Coordinates of C-alpha atoms in Angstrom, one line a residue:
X1324 CA 13.0 15.9 -9.9
X1325 CA 11.0 17.8 -7.0
X1326 CA 8.3 18.5 -9.3
X1327 CA 7.9 14.7 -10.1
X1328 CA 8.1 14.0 -6.4
X1329 CA 5.4 16.1 -5.8
X1330 CA 3.4 14.8 -8.5
X1331 CA 3.7 11.5 -7.6
X1332 CA 3.0 12.4 -4.0
X1333 CA -0.4 13.8 -5.1
X1334 CA -1.2 10.7 -7.3
X1335 CA -0.4 8.5 -4.4
X1336 CA -2.8 10.5 -2.1
X1337 CA -5.5 10.3 -4.5
X1338 CA -5.4 6.4 -4.7
X1339 CA -6.1 5.9 -1.1
X1340 CA -9.4 5.4 -1.6
X1341 CA -9.1 3.0 -4.5
X1342 CA -6.4 1.2 -2.3
X1343 CA -8.9 1.4 0.7
X1344 CA -12.0 -0.2 -1.1
X1345 CA -9.6 -3.3 -2.3
X1346 CA -7.7 -3.7 1.2
X1347 CA -11.4 -3.7 2.9
X1348 CA -12.3 -7.1 0.2
X1349 CA -9.4 -8.7 1.9
X1350 CA -9.2 -8.1 5.3
X1351 CA -11.0 -6.6 8.5
X1352 CA -11.0 -2.7 9.1
X1353 CA -8.1 -2.7 11.4
X1354 CA -6.0 -5.0 9.1
X1355 CA -7.1 -2.9 5.8
X1356 CA -6.2 0.5 7.0
X1357 CA -2.5 -1.7 8.0
X1358 CA -2.3 -2.9 4.5
X1359 CA -2.9 0.3 3.2
X1360 CA -0.3 2.1 5.1
X1361 CA 2.2 -0.5 4.2
X1362 CA 1.0 -0.2 0.4
X1363 CA 1.5 3.7 0.5
X1364 CA 4.7 3.7 2.7
X1365 CA 5.7 0.7 -0.1
X1366 CA 4.9 2.6 -3.3
X1367 CA 6.8 5.8 -1.6
X1368 CA 10.0 4.3 -1.2
X1369 CA 9.9 2.6 -4.4
X1370 CA 8.3 5.2 -6.3
X1371 CA 11.5 5.3 -8.9
X1372 CA 10.7 2.0 -10.0
X1373 CA 7.2 2.3 -10.6
X1374 CA 8.4 3.8 -14.0
X1375 CA 6.2 3.7 -16.9
X1376 CA 3.6 1.1 -15.0
X1377 CA 0.1 2.5 -14.4
X1378 CA -0.1 3.7 -11.1
X1379 CA -3.4 2.0 -9.7
X1380 CA -2.1 -1.3 -11.2
X1381 CA 1.4 -0.9 -9.7
X1382 CA -0.4 -0.1 -6.1
X1383 CA -2.6 -3.0 -6.5
X1384 CA 0.0 -5.5 -7.1
X1385 CA 2.3 -3.9 -4.2
X1386 CA -1.4 -4.1 -2.1
X1387 CA -1.6 -7.8 -2.7
X1388 CA 2.0 -8.5 -2.1
X1389 CA 1.4 -6.5 1.2
X1390 CA -1.7 -8.5 2.1
X1391 CA 0.5 -12.1 1.4
X1392 CA 3.2 -10.9 3.7
X1393 CA 1.3 -9.5 6.7
X1394 CA -1.0 -12.5 6.5
X1395 CA 1.9 -14.9 6.4
X1396 CA 3.5 -13.1 9.6
X1397 CA 2.8 -15.0 12.8
X1398 CA 0.4 -13.2 15.3
X1399 CA 1.4 -12.7 18.9
X1400 CA -0.6 -13.1 21.8
X1401 CA -1.5 -9.3 22.1
X1402 CA -2.7 -9.0 18.4
X1403 CA -6.3 -9.3 17.6
X1404 CA -8.0 -12.3 15.5

């Protein structure tokens, strides 16, 4: 099990440049960074649910869901537009 977690972590880290590129098409730089962080964190928490799916496809789904969630959040006075 430990090896599986390490292997997943390595694959997740290796996928960050592709996630960053996709997030950059969806959002401004600060929001894209936030989106990638949220995606990686959720993927790590839900790693057991990734199952047999291809990692990039699964991460892309998480990225799109996180984008929808983040853009639906109301902005406060201190947030940048």
